Amino acid sequence: MDISTFVFLGIIAAVAIYAVMIYNNLVILKHGVSKAWANIDVLLKQRHDELPKLVETCKQFLLSRNSGCAGNRRYNKRRSDFVATDLQNQFLQ
């Protein structure tokens, strides 16, 4: 065997090692993509599960805010009536 045979076998071995490395990297990328899609699925399921809770919380907030506003309206009405009668009493004296 002469040197050209060893060079040829070396080149074949380098190409084979390079092909194996490319294949391994492609498999790693494929698993990474699968893992990313799985994470997206988990996030979408969590969001789907939390959405009814958020809607219920918003409804409760609006109910408490509306009842609070109604109370404030009654308070403001009584206060404005009091101020109006107080002003009338001041001008009449």
CSV table of C-alpha atoms in Angstrom, one decimal:
chain,number,residue,atom,x,y,z
A,1,MET,CA,0.0,0.0,0.0
A,2,ASP,CA,1.3,3.3,-0.9
A,3,ILE,CA,0.6,6.7,0.5
A,4,SER,CA,-2.2,7.6,-1.9
A,5,THR,CA,-4.3,4.7,-0.5
A,6,PHE,CA,-3.9,6.1,3.0
A,7,VAL,CA,-4.8,9.6,1.9
A,8,PHE,CA,-7.9,8.2,0.1
A,9,LEU,CA,-8.9,6.2,3.2
A,10,GLY,CA,-8.3,9.3,5.4
A,11,ILE,CA,-10.5,11.4,3.2
A,12,ILE,CA,-13.3,8.7,3.2
A,13,ALA,CA,-13.0,8.5,7.0
A,14,ALA,CA,-13.2,12.3,7.3
A,15,VAL,CA,-16.3,12.5,5.1
A,16,ALA,CA,-17.9,9.7,7.1
A,17,ILE,CA,-17.2,11.4,10.4
A,18,TYR,CA,-18.5,14.7,9.0
A,19,ALA,CA,-21.7,13.0,7.8
A,20,VAL,CA,-22.3,11.4,11.2
A,21,MET,CA,-21.7,14.8,12.9
A,22,ILE,CA,-24.3,16.5,10.5
A,23,TYR,CA,-26.8,13.7,11.2
A,24,ASN,CA,-26.3,14.0,15.0
A,25,ASN,CA,-26.8,17.8,14.8
A,26,LEU,CA,-30.0,17.3,12.7
A,27,VAL,CA,-31.4,14.9,15.3
A,28,ILE,CA,-30.6,17.4,18.1
A,29,LEU,CA,-32.4,20.1,16.1
A,30,LYS,CA,-35.4,17.9,15.5
A,31,HIS,CA,-35.7,17.1,19.3
A,32,GLY,CA,-35.3,20.8,20.1
A,33,VAL,CA,-38.2,21.7,17.7
A,34,SER,CA,-40.3,19.0,19.3
A,35,LYS,CA,-39.5,20.3,22.8
A,36,ALA,CA,-40.3,23.9,21.7
A,37,TRP,CA,-43.7,22.8,20.3
A,38,ALA,CA,-44.4,20.9,23.5
A,39,ASN,CA,-43.7,24.0,25.6
A,40,ILE,CA,-46.0,26.0,23.4
A,41,ASP,CA,-48.8,23.4,23.9
A,42,VAL,CA,-48.3,23.6,27.6
A,43,LEU,CA,-48.5,27.4,27.6
A,44,LEU,CA,-51.7,27.3,25.5
A,45,LYS,CA,-53.3,24.8,27.8
A,46,GLN,CA,-52.4,26.9,30.9
A,47,ARG,CA,-53.8,30.0,29.2
A,48,HIS,CA,-57.0,28.1,28.3
A,49,ASP,CA,-57.3,26.9,31.9
A,50,GLU,CA,-56.7,30.4,33.4
A,51,LEU,CA,-59.1,32.2,31.0
A,52,PRO,CA,-62.4,31.3,32.9
A,53,LYS,CA,-60.7,32.3,36.2
A,54,LEU,CA,-59.8,35.7,34.7
A,55,VAL,CA,-63.3,36.3,33.3
A,56,GLU,CA,-64.8,35.4,36.7
A,57,THR,CA,-62.3,37.8,38.5
A,58,CYS,CA,-63.2,40.6,36.1
A,59,LYS,CA,-66.9,40.0,36.7
A,60,GLN,CA,-66.4,40.2,40.4
A,61,PHE,CA,-64.4,43.3,40.1
A,62,LEU,CA,-67.0,45.0,38.0
A,63,LEU,CA,-69.8,44.0,40.4
A,64,SER,CA,-67.8,45.4,43.4
A,65,ARG,CA,-66.9,48.5,41.4
A,66,ASN,CA,-70.5,49.1,40.4
A,67,SER,CA,-71.8,48.6,43.9
A,68,GLY,CA,-69.1,51.0,45.1
A,69,CYS,CA,-70.0,53.6,42.5
A,70,ALA,CA,-73.7,53.3,43.5
A,71,GLY,CA,-72.8,53.9,47.1
A,72,ASN,CA,-70.6,56.9,46.1
A,73,ARG,CA,-73.5,58.3,44.1
A,74,ARG,CA,-75.8,58.1,47.1
A,75,TYR,CA,-73.2,59.7,49.3
A,76,ASN,CA,-72.5,62.4,46.7
A,77,LYS,CA,-76.3,63.1,46.3
A,78,ARG,CA,-76.7,63.4,50.1
A,79,ARG,CA,-73.6,65.6,50.3
A,80,SER,CA,-74.8,67.9,47.5
A,81,ASP,CA,-78.2,68.2,49.0
A,82,PHE,CA,-76.6,69.1,52.3
A,83,VAL,CA,-74.3,71.7,50.7
A,84,ALA,CA,-77.3,73.2,48.8
A,85,THR,CA,-79.4,73.5,51.9
A,86,ASP,CA,-76.4,74.9,53.8
A,87,LEU,CA,-75.9,77.5,51.1
A,88,GLN,CA,-79.6,78.5,51.0
A,89,ASN,CA,-79.5,78.8,54.8
A,90,GLN,CA,-76.5,81.1,54.6
A,91,PHE,CA,-78.1,83.4,52.0
A,92,LEU,CA,-81.4,83.5,53.7
A,93,GLN,CA,-80.0,84.7,57.0
